[in-house]
Structure formats: structure tokens, C-alpha cells
mmCIF file of C-alpha atoms and ligand atoms in Angstrom:
data_model
loop_
_atom_site.group_PDB
_atom_site.id
_atom_site.type_symbol
_atom_site.label_atom_id
_atom_site.label_comp_id
_atom_site.label_asym_id
_atom_site.label_seq_id
_atom_site.Cartn_x
_atom_site.Cartn_y
_atom_site.Cartn_z
ATOM 1 C CA MET A 1428 -0.360 27.506 -40.282
ATOM 2 C CA THR A 1429 -1.754 29.750 -37.471
ATOM 3 C CA ASP A 1430 -0.257 32.559 -35.733
ATOM 4 C CA LEU A 1431 0.484 30.202 -32.770
ATOM 5 C CA ALA A 1432 2.079 27.515 -34.720
ATOM 6 C CA ASN A 1433 4.066 30.231 -35.982
ATOM 7 C CA ALA A 1434 4.980 32.334 -32.725
ATOM 8 C CA LEU A 1435 6.443 29.112 -31.204
ATOM 9 C CA GLY A 1436 8.435 27.574 -34.459
ATOM 10 C CA LEU A 1437 5.984 24.630 -35.342
ATOM 11 C CA ARG A 1438 5.025 23.382 -38.693
ATOM 12 C CA LEU A 1439 1.401 22.009 -37.567
ATOM 13 C CA PRO A 1440 -0.836 23.397 -34.474
ATOM 14 C CA ILE A 1441 -0.662 20.170 -33.534
ATOM 15 C CA PHE A 1442 0.064 19.384 -29.643
ATOM 16 C CA LEU A 1443 0.517 15.972 -27.866
ATOM 17 C CA ALA A 1444 -1.582 17.198 -24.623
ATOM 18 C CA PRO A 1445 -0.317 16.462 -21.825
ATOM 19 C CA MET A 1446 -0.224 13.363 -19.628
ATOM 20 C CA ALA A 1447 1.333 12.959 -16.566
ATOM 21 C CA GLY A 1448 2.718 9.091 -15.383
ATOM 22 C CA ASP A 1449 4.209 7.116 -17.615
ATOM 23 C CA VAL A 1450 2.521 7.510 -20.574
ATOM 24 C CA ALA A 1451 4.037 10.533 -21.952
ATOM 25 C CA ARG A 1452 7.571 9.798 -21.498
ATOM 26 C CA PRO A 1453 10.237 11.579 -23.770
ATOM 27 C CA GLU A 1454 10.780 9.474 -26.833
ATOM 28 C CA LEU A 1455 6.755 10.294 -27.180
ATOM 29 C CA VAL A 1456 6.999 13.921 -26.451
ATOM 30 C CA ALA A 1457 10.309 14.199 -28.697
ATOM 31 C CA ALA A 1458 8.430 11.935 -31.542
ATOM 32 C CA VAL A 1459 5.791 14.801 -31.967
ATOM 33 C CA SER A 1460 8.106 17.558 -31.807
ATOM 34 C CA GLU A 1461 10.470 15.937 -34.024
ATOM 35 C CA ALA A 1462 7.748 15.677 -36.533
ATOM 36 C CA GLY A 1463 6.617 19.185 -36.913
ATOM 37 C CA GLY A 1464 4.212 19.311 -33.987
ATOM 38 C CA LEU A 1465 4.394 19.944 -29.920
ATOM 39 C CA GLY A 1466 5.176 17.344 -27.573
ATOM 40 C CA GLN A 1467 4.349 17.905 -23.864
ATOM 41 C CA LEU A 1468 5.646 16.065 -21.444
ATOM 42 C CA GLY A 1469 3.152 15.968 -18.307
ATOM 43 C CA GLY A 1470 5.627 16.177 -15.226
ATOM 44 C CA GLY A 1471 3.609 16.828 -12.689
ATOM 45 C CA TYR A 1472 3.763 13.546 -10.940
ATOM 46 C CA LEU A 1473 7.871 14.198 -10.989
ATOM 47 C CA ALA A 1474 10.344 15.101 -8.471
ATOM 48 C CA PRO A 1475 12.260 17.824 -9.673
ATOM 49 C CA GLU A 1476 15.418 15.709 -10.360
ATOM 50 C CA ALA A 1477 13.519 13.498 -12.531
ATOM 51 C CA LEU A 1478 11.266 16.229 -14.353
ATOM 52 C CA ARG A 1479 15.141 17.658 -14.986
ATOM 53 C CA ALA A 1480 16.175 14.053 -16.589
ATOM 54 C CA SER A 1481 13.082 13.778 -18.671
ATOM 55 C CA VAL A 1482 13.899 17.270 -20.149
ATOM 56 C CA ARG A 1483 17.349 16.693 -20.780
ATOM 57 C CA ALA A 1484 16.123 13.307 -22.640
ATOM 58 C CA ILE A 1485 13.850 15.066 -24.643
ATOM 59 C CA ARG A 1486 16.715 17.491 -25.497
ATOM 60 C CA GLN A 1487 18.857 14.688 -26.323
ATOM 61 C CA ARG A 1488 16.262 13.576 -28.956
ATOM 62 C CA THR A 1489 15.025 16.607 -30.584
ATOM 63 C CA ASP A 1490 16.362 20.018 -30.759
ATOM 64 C CA ARG A 1491 12.603 20.851 -31.802
ATOM 65 C CA PRO A 1492 10.378 22.627 -29.682
ATOM 66 C CA PHE A 1493 8.645 21.056 -27.172
ATOM 67 C CA GLY A 1494 6.691 21.911 -23.447
ATOM 68 C CA VAL A 1495 6.747 20.795 -19.862
ATOM 69 C CA ASN A 1496 2.935 20.940 -18.185
ATOM 70 C CA LEU A 1497 3.005 21.016 -13.899
ATOM 71 C CA PHE A 1498 -0.090 20.461 -11.842
ATOM 72 C CA VAL A 1499 -0.838 23.843 -9.922
ATOM 73 C CA PRO A 1500 -1.389 22.704 -6.033
ATOM 74 C CA GLN A 1501 -4.189 23.609 -3.950
ATOM 75 C CA ARG A 1502 -5.320 23.658 -0.971
ATOM 76 C CA THR A 1503 -7.040 20.685 0.752
ATOM 77 C CA SER A 1504 -8.736 19.824 4.069
ATOM 78 C CA ILE A 1505 -10.280 16.883 5.266
ATOM 79 C CA GLU A 1506 -11.801 15.668 8.570
ATOM 80 C CA SER A 1507 -9.130 12.660 9.333
ATOM 81 C CA GLN A 1508 -11.851 10.094 10.101
ATOM 82 C CA HIS A 1509 -13.218 10.667 6.385
ATOM 83 C CA VAL A 1510 -9.926 9.917 5.281
ATOM 84 C CA ASP A 1511 -9.654 6.578 7.757
ATOM 85 C CA ALA A 1512 -13.019 5.380 6.608
ATOM 86 C CA PHE A 1513 -11.428 5.611 3.288
ATOM 87 C CA ARG A 1514 -8.629 4.028 3.402
ATOM 88 C CA LYS A 1515 -11.096 0.599 5.191
ATOM 89 C CA VAL A 1516 -13.059 1.004 1.850
ATOM 90 C CA LEU A 1517 -9.350 0.368 0.052
ATOM 91 C CA ALA A 1518 -8.037 -2.222 2.437
ATOM 92 C CA ALA A 1519 -9.723 -4.703 0.547
ATOM 93 C CA TYR A 1520 -8.005 -3.853 -2.339
ATOM 94 C CA TYR A 1521 -4.495 -3.546 -0.537
ATOM 95 C CA ALA A 1522 -5.268 -7.380 0.919
ATOM 96 C CA LYS A 1523 -6.155 -8.488 -2.572
ATOM 97 C CA LEU A 1524 -2.915 -7.757 -3.847
ATOM 98 C CA GLU A 1525 -1.121 -8.349 -0.717
ATOM 99 C CA LEU A 1526 0.122 -4.859 -0.384
ATOM 100 C CA ALA A 1527 0.827 -2.446 2.565
ATOM 101 C CA GLN A 1528 -1.189 0.611 2.777
ATOM 102 C CA PRO A 1529 0.665 3.845 2.326
ATOM 103 C CA ASP A 1530 0.459 6.545 5.383
ATOM 104 C CA PRO A 1531 -2.661 7.799 6.676
ATOM 105 C CA ILE A 1532 -1.783 11.169 5.864
ATOM 106 C CA PRO A 1533 0.514 10.943 3.394
ATOM 107 C CA GLU A 1534 3.445 12.788 3.337
ATOM 108 C CA SER A 1535 2.878 16.008 1.319
ATOM 109 C CA GLU A 1536 4.577 15.687 -2.703
ATOM 110 C CA ASP A 1537 4.067 19.462 -3.468
ATOM 111 C CA HIS A 1538 7.314 19.852 -5.925
ATOM 112 C CA PHE A 1539 5.556 22.808 -7.259
ATOM 113 C CA GLU A 1540 7.797 25.344 -6.456
ATOM 114 C CA GLN A 1541 11.363 23.082 -7.177
ATOM 115 C CA GLN A 1542 8.996 21.818 -10.391
ATOM 116 C CA VAL A 1543 9.159 25.592 -11.581
ATOM 117 C CA ALA A 1544 12.669 26.027 -11.045
ATOM 118 C CA VAL A 1545 13.549 23.293 -13.061
ATOM 119 C CA VAL A 1546 11.667 24.357 -15.996
ATOM 120 C CA ILE A 1547 13.380 27.948 -15.783
ATOM 121 C CA GLU A 1548 16.717 26.801 -15.173
ATOM 122 C CA GLU A 1549 16.616 24.115 -18.257
ATOM 123 C CA ARG A 1550 14.910 27.047 -20.460
ATOM 124 C CA VAL A 1551 12.054 24.748 -21.643
ATOM 125 C CA PRO A 1552 10.118 26.801 -24.472
ATOM 126 C CA VAL A 1553 6.219 26.291 -23.621
ATOM 127 C CA PHE A 1554 5.576 25.853 -20.191
ATOM 128 C CA SER A 1555 1.942 24.795 -19.273
ATOM 129 C CA PHE A 1556 -0.334 24.242 -16.148
ATOM 130 C CA THR A 1557 -3.630 22.862 -14.685
ATOM 131 C CA PHE A 1558 -5.811 23.084 -11.702
ATOM 132 C CA GLY A 1559 -4.870 26.453 -11.106
ATOM 133 C CA ILE A 1560 -3.317 29.515 -11.946
ATOM 134 C CA PRO A 1561 0.839 30.265 -10.601
ATOM 135 C CA ARG A 1562 1.158 32.727 -8.084
ATOM 136 C CA ASP A 1563 2.403 35.680 -9.877
ATOM 137 C CA VAL A 1564 5.974 36.035 -8.961
ATOM 138 C CA GLN A 1565 6.513 32.557 -10.883
ATOM 139 C CA LEU A 1566 4.596 33.435 -14.142
ATOM 140 C CA GLU A 1567 6.985 36.257 -14.135
ATOM 141 C CA ALA A 1568 10.206 34.537 -13.534
ATOM 142 C CA LEU A 1569 9.213 31.904 -16.200
ATOM 143 C CA ARG A 1570 8.186 34.855 -18.687
ATOM 144 C CA LYS A 1571 11.678 35.898 -17.767
ATOM 145 C CA SER A 1572 13.396 32.646 -19.286
ATOM 146 C CA GLY A 1573 11.346 32.792 -22.062
ATOM 147 C CA ALA A 1574 8.761 30.193 -21.686
ATOM 148 C CA TYR A 1575 5.505 30.776 -23.793
ATOM 149 C CA LEU A 1576 2.763 30.341 -21.176
ATOM 150 C CA MET A 1577 -0.401 28.492 -21.391
ATOM 151 C CA GLY A 1578 -3.170 27.609 -19.380
ATOM 152 C CA THR A 1579 -5.910 25.050 -18.809
ATOM 153 C CA ALA A 1580 -9.543 26.458 -19.013
ATOM 154 C CA THR A 1581 -12.503 24.450 -18.625
ATOM 155 C CA SER A 1582 -14.947 27.754 -18.531
ATOM 156 C CA PRO A 1583 -15.321 31.215 -20.290
ATOM 157 C CA ALA A 1584 -14.724 32.378 -16.830
ATOM 158 C CA GLU A 1585 -11.117 30.566 -16.222
ATOM 159 C CA ALA A 1586 -10.186 31.490 -19.407
ATOM 160 C CA MET A 1587 -10.303 35.240 -18.284
ATOM 161 C CA ALA A 1588 -8.984 34.565 -15.269
ATOM 162 C CA LEU A 1589 -5.635 33.131 -16.972
ATOM 163 C CA GLN A 1590 -5.667 35.793 -19.964
ATOM 164 C CA ALA A 1591 -5.742 38.283 -16.697
ATOM 165 C CA ALA A 1592 -2.909 36.517 -14.958
ATOM 166 C CA GLY A 1593 -0.631 37.405 -18.038
ATOM 167 C CA VAL A 1594 -0.558 33.670 -19.779
ATOM 168 C CA ASP A 1595 0.209 33.637 -23.468
ATOM 169 C CA ALA A 1596 -2.741 31.250 -24.662
ATOM 170 C CA VAL A 1597 -5.326 29.294 -23.170
ATOM 171 C CA VAL A 1598 -6.020 25.205 -23.387
ATOM 172 C CA ALA A 1599 -9.842 24.814 -23.583
ATOM 173 C CA GLN A 1600 -10.260 21.453 -22.409
ATOM 174 C CA GLY A 1601 -13.901 20.397 -23.302
ATOM 175 C CA TRP A 1602 -15.833 17.771 -21.240
ATOM 176 C CA GLU A 1603 -14.771 14.641 -23.675
ATOM 177 C CA ALA A 1604 -11.277 14.704 -22.514
ATOM 178 C CA GLY A 1605 -9.495 12.287 -20.725
ATOM 179 C CA GLY A 1606 -7.868 12.497 -17.115
ATOM 180 C CA HIS A 1607 -8.415 14.876 -15.095
ATOM 181 C CA ARG A 1608 -10.261 18.286 -15.228
ATOM 182 C CA GLY A 1609 -8.830 21.505 -15.406
ATOM 183 C CA THR A 1610 -11.270 23.382 -13.243
ATOM 184 C CA PHE A 1611 -10.092 25.856 -10.498
ATOM 185 C CA LEU A 1612 -12.721 28.291 -10.767
ATOM 186 C CA GLN A 1613 -16.462 27.179 -10.218
ATOM 187 C CA PRO A 1614 -17.303 23.904 -8.538
ATOM 188 C CA THR A 1615 -15.749 20.824 -11.231
ATOM 189 C CA ASP A 1616 -19.443 19.741 -12.069
ATOM 190 C CA GLU A 1617 -19.743 23.183 -13.169
ATOM 191 C CA GLY A 1618 -16.529 23.157 -15.331
ATOM 192 C CA MET A 1619 -18.548 20.088 -18.162
ATOM 193 C CA LEU A 1620 -18.949 22.127 -21.085
ATOM 194 C CA GLY A 1621 -18.020 19.906 -24.153
ATOM 195 C CA THR A 1622 -15.284 20.970 -26.609
ATOM 196 C CA MET A 1623 -17.959 22.025 -29.200
ATOM 197 C CA ALA A 1624 -19.253 24.427 -26.985
ATOM 198 C CA LEU A 1625 -16.694 25.584 -24.885
ATOM 199 C CA VAL A 1626 -14.433 26.759 -27.667
ATOM 200 C CA PRO A 1627 -16.601 29.305 -29.601
ATOM 201 C CA GLN A 1628 -17.027 30.803 -26.247
ATOM 202 C CA VAL A 1629 -13.321 30.942 -24.943
ATOM 203 C CA VAL A 1630 -12.624 32.602 -28.407
ATOM 204 C CA ASP A 1631 -15.125 35.025 -27.991
ATOM 205 C CA ALA A 1632 -14.218 35.866 -24.465
ATOM 206 C CA VAL A 1633 -10.611 36.502 -24.689
ATOM 207 C CA SER A 1634 -8.509 37.664 -27.104
ATOM 208 C CA LEU A 1635 -5.877 34.923 -26.781
ATOM 209 C CA PRO A 1636 -4.839 32.324 -28.886
ATOM 210 C CA VAL A 1637 -6.908 29.040 -27.734
ATOM 211 C CA VAL A 1638 -6.030 25.643 -28.048
ATOM 212 C CA ALA A 1639 -8.927 22.711 -28.562
ATOM 213 C CA ALA A 1640 -8.737 19.960 -26.562
ATOM 214 C CA GLY A 1641 -11.091 17.189 -25.497
ATOM 215 C CA GLY A 1642 -12.369 14.343 -28.053
ATOM 216 C CA ILE A 1643 -10.147 15.468 -30.819
ATOM 217 C CA ALA A 1644 -8.350 11.900 -32.373
ATOM 218 C CA ASP A 1645 -8.707 12.586 -36.324
ATOM 219 C CA ARG A 1646 -8.656 14.680 -39.295
ATOM 220 C CA ARG A 1647 -12.243 15.336 -39.057
ATOM 221 C CA GLY A 1648 -11.782 16.740 -35.229
ATOM 222 C CA VAL A 1649 -8.943 19.542 -36.312
ATOM 223 C CA ARG A 1650 -11.274 20.422 -38.727
ATOM 224 C CA ALA A 1651 -14.025 21.114 -36.436
ATOM 225 C CA ALA A 1652 -11.952 22.631 -33.222
ATOM 226 C CA LEU A 1653 -9.911 24.916 -35.910
ATOM 227 C CA ALA A 1654 -13.677 26.075 -37.351
ATOM 228 C CA LEU A 1655 -14.811 26.969 -34.283
ATOM 229 C CA GLY A 1656 -11.805 29.487 -33.747
ATOM 230 C CA ALA A 1657 -9.488 27.478 -32.604
ATOM 231 C CA SER A 1658 -5.535 28.204 -33.180
ATOM 232 C CA ALA A 1659 -4.127 24.384 -32.762
ATOM 233 C CA VAL A 1660 -5.479 21.267 -31.425
ATOM 234 C CA ALA A 1661 -4.091 19.532 -28.148
ATOM 235 C CA ALA A 1662 -4.891 15.639 -28.571
ATOM 236 C CA GLY A 1663 -4.288 13.285 -25.988
ATOM 237 C CA THR A 1664 -6.051 9.935 -25.783
ATOM 238 C CA ALA A 1665 -5.356 9.703 -29.956
ATOM 239 C CA PHE A 1666 -1.519 9.223 -28.744
ATOM 240 C CA LEU A 1667 -1.980 6.532 -25.648
ATOM 241 C CA ALA A 1668 -1.460 3.605 -27.688
ATOM 242 C CA THR A 1669 1.305 4.751 -29.898
ATOM 243 C CA ASN A 1670 4.657 2.507 -29.729
ATOM 244 C CA GLU A 1671 6.221 5.590 -28.100
ATOM 245 C CA ALA A 1672 3.742 5.687 -25.300
ATOM 246 C CA ALA A 1673 4.582 3.859 -22.246
ATOM 247 C CA LEU A 1674 0.905 2.370 -21.452
ATOM 248 C CA PRO A 1675 0.857 -1.136 -19.113
ATOM 249 C CA PRO A 1676 -0.981 -3.646 -21.831
ATOM 250 C CA ALA A 1677 -3.829 -3.749 -19.846
ATOM 251 C CA HIS A 1678 -4.381 -0.231 -20.117
ATOM 252 C CA ARG A 1679 -3.807 -0.649 -24.093
ATOM 253 C CA GLU A 1680 -6.556 -3.147 -24.156
ATOM 254 C CA ALA A 1681 -8.380 -1.486 -22.217
ATOM 255 C CA LEU A 1682 -8.793 1.097 -25.151
ATOM 256 C CA ARG A 1683 -10.149 -1.607 -27.530
ATOM 257 C CA GLY A 1684 -12.171 -3.310 -24.866
ATOM 258 C CA PRO A 1685 -16.219 -3.439 -24.488
ATOM 259 C CA ARG A 1686 -16.278 -0.196 -21.948
ATOM 260 C CA ALA A 1687 -13.856 1.889 -23.608
ATOM 261 C CA ALA A 1688 -16.899 3.661 -25.975
ATOM 262 C CA ALA A 1689 -18.363 4.477 -22.054
ATOM 263 C CA THR A 1690 -15.364 6.498 -20.371
ATOM 264 C CA ARG A 1691 -16.925 8.330 -17.246
ATOM 265 C CA LEU A 1692 -15.918 10.818 -14.999
ATOM 266 C CA THR A 1693 -14.768 9.770 -11.318
ATOM 267 C CA ARG A 1694 -13.371 11.126 -8.091
ATOM 268 C CA VAL A 1695 -12.148 7.283 -6.578
ATOM 269 C CA PHE A 1696 -8.969 7.185 -7.981
ATOM 270 C CA SER A 1697 -7.237 9.952 -7.061
ATOM 271 C CA GLY A 1698 -10.043 12.785 -5.479
ATOM 272 C CA LYS A 1699 -10.417 14.963 -8.403
ATOM 273 C CA LEU A 1700 -12.718 14.358 -11.262
ATOM 274 C CA ALA A 1701 -10.588 12.466 -14.485
ATOM 275 C CA ARG A 1702 -12.046 10.628 -16.790
ATOM 276 C CA GLY A 1703 -11.425 6.885 -17.589
ATOM 277 C CA VAL A 1704 -12.558 4.029 -18.918
ATOM 278 C CA PRO A 1705 -14.744 1.955 -16.216
ATOM 279 C CA ASN A 1706 -13.264 -0.749 -14.565
ATOM 280 C CA ARG A 1707 -14.062 -2.645 -11.137
ATOM 281 C CA PHE A 1708 -12.448 -0.568 -8.694
ATOM 282 C CA MET A 1709 -14.248 2.443 -10.072
ATOM 283 C CA ASP A 1710 -17.595 0.008 -10.187
ATOM 284 C CA GLU A 1711 -17.180 -0.607 -6.648
ATOM 285 C CA VAL A 1712 -15.725 2.255 -4.794
ATOM 286 C CA GLU A 1713 -17.916 4.539 -6.311
ATOM 287 C CA ARG A 1714 -21.059 2.679 -4.681
ATOM 288 C CA CYS A 1715 -19.544 3.052 -1.034
ATOM 289 C CA THR A 1716 -21.012 5.050 1.035
ATOM 290 C CA ALA A 1717 -17.045 6.717 2.187
ATOM 291 C CA VAL A 1718 -16.652 10.261 1.301
ATOM 292 C CA VAL A 1719 -13.646 10.110 -1.551
ATOM 293 C CA PRO A 1720 -11.236 12.844 0.197
ATOM 294 C CA PRO A 1721 -10.114 15.670 -1.894
ATOM 295 C CA TYR A 1722 -6.585 15.321 -4.324
ATOM 296 C CA PRO A 1723 -3.890 14.774 -3.550
ATOM 297 C CA ILE A 1724 -4.962 12.980 -0.706
ATOM 298 C CA THR A 1725 -6.673 10.163 -2.305
ATOM 299 C CA HIS A 1726 -4.351 10.043 -4.998
ATOM 300 C CA HIS A 1727 -1.834 9.326 -2.362
ATOM 301 C CA LEU A 1728 -3.870 6.660 -0.603
ATOM 302 C CA THR A 1729 -4.528 4.521 -3.764
ATOM 303 C CA ARG A 1730 -1.298 5.462 -5.547
ATOM 304 C CA PRO A 1731 0.562 1.622 -4.547
ATOM 305 C CA LEU A 1732 -2.103 0.148 -5.857
ATOM 306 C CA ARG A 1733 -2.257 1.548 -8.847
ATOM 307 C CA ALA A 1734 1.300 1.324 -9.262
ATOM 308 C CA GLU A 1735 1.424 -2.691 -8.810
ATOM 309 C CA ALA A 1736 -1.696 -2.894 -10.605
ATOM 310 C CA ALA A 1737 0.201 -1.599 -13.517
ATOM 311 C CA ARG A 1738 3.177 -3.879 -12.753
ATOM 312 C CA ARG A 1739 1.040 -7.205 -12.816
ATOM 313 C CA SER A 1740 -0.826 -5.502 -16.122
ATOM 314 C CA GLU A 1741 -3.971 -6.209 -13.858
ATOM 315 C CA VAL A 1742 -7.185 -3.756 -15.461
ATOM 316 C CA ASP A 1743 -9.475 -4.082 -12.550
ATOM 317 C CA TYR A 1744 -7.264 -1.853 -10.129
ATOM 318 C CA LEU A 1745 -5.579 0.685 -12.863
ATOM 319 C CA SER A 1746 -6.674 4.254 -13.408
ATOM 320 C CA VAL A 1747 -7.623 3.567 -17.217
ATOM 321 C CA TRP A 1748 -7.690 7.728 -17.839
ATOM 322 C CA ALA A 1749 -8.909 8.090 -21.452
ATOM 323 C CA GLY A 1750 -11.276 10.335 -23.273
ATOM 324 C CA GLN A 1751 -14.163 9.615 -25.059
ATOM 325 C CA CYS A 1752 -12.540 9.128 -28.414
ATOM 326 C CA ALA A 1753 -10.780 6.296 -26.663
ATOM 327 C CA PRO A 1754 -12.463 3.279 -29.072
ATOM 328 C CA MET A 1755 -10.509 5.570 -31.677
ATOM 329 C CA ALA A 1756 -6.924 5.795 -30.703
ATOM 330 C CA ARG A 1757 -5.007 3.606 -32.595
ATOM 331 C CA ARG A 1758 -1.947 1.315 -32.181
ATOM 332 C CA CYS A 1759 0.807 2.901 -34.721
ATOM 333 C CA SER A 1760 3.268 5.415 -34.462
ATOM 334 C CA ALA A 1761 2.950 9.084 -32.966
ATOM 335 C CA CYS A 1762 4.047 10.791 -35.966
ATOM 336 C CA ASP A 1763 0.820 8.375 -37.533
ATOM 337 C CA VAL A 1764 -1.457 10.073 -35.900
ATOM 338 C CA LEU A 1765 0.252 13.516 -35.883
ATOM 339 C CA LEU A 1766 -0.071 13.140 -39.842
ATOM 340 C CA GLU A 1767 -3.705 12.037 -39.580
ATOM 341 C CA LEU A 1768 -4.482 15.010 -37.837
ATOM 342 C CA ALA A 1769 -2.509 17.416 -39.614
ATOM 343 C CA ALA A 1770 -4.841 16.231 -42.375
ATOM 344 C CA GLY A 1771 -7.789 18.114 -40.987
ATOM 345 C CA ILE A 1772 -5.812 21.468 -41.467
ATOM 346 C CA GLY A 1773 -6.796 23.642 -44.640
ATOM 347 C CA ASN A 1774 -9.330 22.321 -47.048
ATOM 348 C CA GLY A 1775 -8.114 18.261 -47.576
ATOM 349 C CA PRO A 1776 -10.276 15.621 -47.541
HETATM 350 C C1 FMN B 2021 -3.399 9.665 -19.016
HETATM 351 C C2 FMN B 2021 -3.840 11.353 -19.009
HETATM 352 C C3 FMN B 2021 -3.329 12.345 -18.224
HETATM 353 C C4 FMN B 2021 -3.362 13.505 -18.511
HETATM 354 N N1 FMN B 2021 -2.265 14.363 -17.632
HETATM 355 C C5 FMN B 2021 -2.579 15.286 -17.833
HETATM 356 C C6 FMN B 2021 -1.801 16.243 -17.144
HETATM 357 O O1 FMN B 2021 -0.928 16.069 -16.263
HETATM 358 N N2 FMN B 2021 -1.892 17.965 -17.696
HETATM 359 C C7 FMN B 2021 -2.975 18.350 -18.308
HETATM 360 O O2 FMN B 2021 -2.944 19.338 -18.252
HETATM 361 N N3 FMN B 2021 -3.509 17.609 -18.941
HETATM 362 C C8 FMN B 2021 -3.812 16.040 -18.645
HETATM 363 N N4 FMN B 2021 -4.493 15.380 -19.397
HETATM 364 C C9 FMN B 2021 -5.211 15.915 -20.291
HETATM 365 C C10 FMN B 2021 -4.953 16.002 -21.443
HETATM 366 O O3 FMN B 2021 -3.307 17.084 -21.368
HETATM 367 C C11 FMN B 2021 -5.647 16.704 -22.128
HETATM 368 O O4 FMN B 2021 -7.056 17.702 -21.909
HETATM 369 C C12 FMN B 2021 -6.702 15.956 -23.062
HETATM 370 O O5 FMN B 2021 -6.082 14.447 -23.422
HETATM 371 C C13 FMN B 2021 -7.409 15.800 -24.254
HETATM 372 O O6 FMN B 2021 -8.714 15.466 -24.574
HETATM 373 P P1 FMN B 2021 -8.373 13.759 -25.554
HETATM 374 O O7 FMN B 2021 -7.907 12.790 -24.184
HETATM 375 O O8 FMN B 2021 -9.791 13.767 -26.010
HETATM 376 O O9 FMN B 2021 -7.380 13.597 -26.383
HETATM 377 C C14 FMN B 2021 -4.485 14.081 -19.157
HETATM 378 C C15 FMN B 2021 -4.817 13.038 -19.884
HETATM 379 C C16 FMN B 2021 -4.852 11.693 -20.392
HETATM 380 C C17 FMN B 2021 -5.536 10.475 -21.033
#
């Protein structure tokens, strides 16, 4: 057992990586915590009261430790003609699904301050974040509430910045990871170290426990990550196809489909680099010359499209977020995945 797992009161140093969206609903988070790991709720897209409801739903299912993860807001600016040009690109897709496009200048959904207040009020045991570093006063208030703090780094420099900000642990997110890159210091195109190279460099750069994330889907990955010096592992993709994950059927099928082994990074769904299984929307929009507006503008502009695609289970327009280990995602219970990962701890086969 690692010091980190002991500090968090866990039986296993294995985390459900936070996944915003419908995937990691309270059932999945609680199942992982109940089985001895750390379930984490990806709360980034949730309005404050929905976040509170999810936290309470987790607590109804387990009294074991769990975490909540949020997106640190970023400043963005873009010329309005670029937004207009991108909306023209999206028009054909909205027409195809017979949907109205959202407003050109999406209303701000920057709930971060209120989301943090919910985490504090609900006394969430573990708080993790990505896309940046919260303000000092926010970190201080979270710490005072008793939360254990974890920040996401994609480079040793980001890990050092997180340590300087006073976090308790660093999540080292390798290039293989599914979903959005957490990169915040260097240009995203430079935050591309694979887990195998990133974890030992982060372990050397900071004096904090390091959680390895990216490409870990079975006991072999866990064993490798611990050998590299990680104190715990976080797996996202491995849990995507579990019974407790609320994945649209088309997303689930894509994990077993012919393109699952060829995940790639794209900006076209959200304006921020994220890894997923390629589909028609990715292929076509990436070929357009239009500038893709930065996150969260594009996230808002494509959201109704993605929601409708999920409702219809239409893979062509879904953001099929998944990591490079997508073909290893199994349809089974979350507990089965956890047990497989746990077999990589110690000297077992
Ligand atoms: C569907 C999906 C959603 C994700 N959402 C978040 C999120 O909200 N916050 C975050 O810090 N990371 C998010 N990630 C990244 C994961 O937390 C984690 O870094 C990644 O899944 C680890 O790599 P793996 O997918 O190879 O296991 C997401 C990943 C996926 C696949």
C-alpha cells in the first residue's frame, strides 16, 4: 500500500480518473470508492446545484472517500469573424440534425467560483482540478474545508507550479490519456509527453505523491506506473465501458470499432485539445480551413449537436472521448476493472 492511499484512507492506490459529462455518474464514482479505490466525479460541466446533487447522490451510495474534479477557467479571446466563420462550418451539421445553432456569443457558464463553494460546503474529501491552478484564496478555502488537493500536470514545469501553489499531490497526465489535455503553462502542442516519460520526470521534479494517468488499463499498466515512481494510478478509458458508466451506446460501440486503436487529439469539438476515437465530424471539420475558436467557445457552439447525437446514439457527431487504450476497455462491472488494476500492485502475476 502506498502512503498516498493511506493518507486518503483507501484500500487501493487506484483512482477512477475524473470524467466530465454523463459518463462518470454517481453510480460509477461510488462503485469505485466502495470497492476500495478513489471514485472521482468529473463536475466540470455541472451547474452548482447539479454538482451538489451529484455529491449527495455519491454519499447516499458510499461512505468511503471520493473526489470531485473541476475545470479551472481560462481567459480566452477571439475575433468575432472567426466565430462567425466556424458557425458557418457547423451550419451543415445542425441542418442535418434539424437543430437550431446556439447563440454566436455563448453565454458565460463560468460557474467555477460557485462550484468551488459547493465542494467546500459539502466537505468533499478530495478535490482535483485541471486546465490551470485555482486562485490562492480558493485553494486556501478548499484546504481549510479539509479537502485533499490534487492538480493536473502534463510537464515537469506544470508539476512544479502546482507544488509551489501548495497542492497535496500531482496527477501526471500522459499523452495517451483520453479526453482533454490538462496543459496550462506551455502551448498544448508542447504538453505531449507520454506517461512512460512523464511520470519519472514529475517524480524527480516534485517532492509530492504523483498519480500516473494515461494509457493504464490493466495490471501491467499499474505495475509499470508504480515502478516509475507513481504513488497511485488514475484510469479513465478502462472504466468507460463498465456497466455503471452512462455512455451513449454509439460511444460504447466505437470503443470496440475499427477506429478505436487510432485515437487522436483534436480541437474541433471544444476548442481545446482532447483525445478521442476519430469519426466523421472530426475528419471533416479538421480539414476545414476555418479557425477553431478556443475553449469554451467551441464547446458551447457544438454542445447541442453533441447532445442530440448522444440522444440519437449517432456516432458521426459525438465526441467519442477515449484514450489510446480504448480497445482494452471491457464491458464488465467497475469492480471487475478495479480488481484487474489492483492485481498490478505488489509482486503478483
Ligand atoms: C470521457 C472523458 C472525460 C474526461 N473528463 C475529464 C475531466 O472532466 N477532468 C479531468 O481532469 N480529466 C478528464 N479526463 C481525463 C482523465 O481524467 C484522465 O486523465 C484520463 O482518462 C487518463 O487516461 P486514460 O483515459 O488512458 O485512462 C477525461 C477523460 C475521458 C476519457
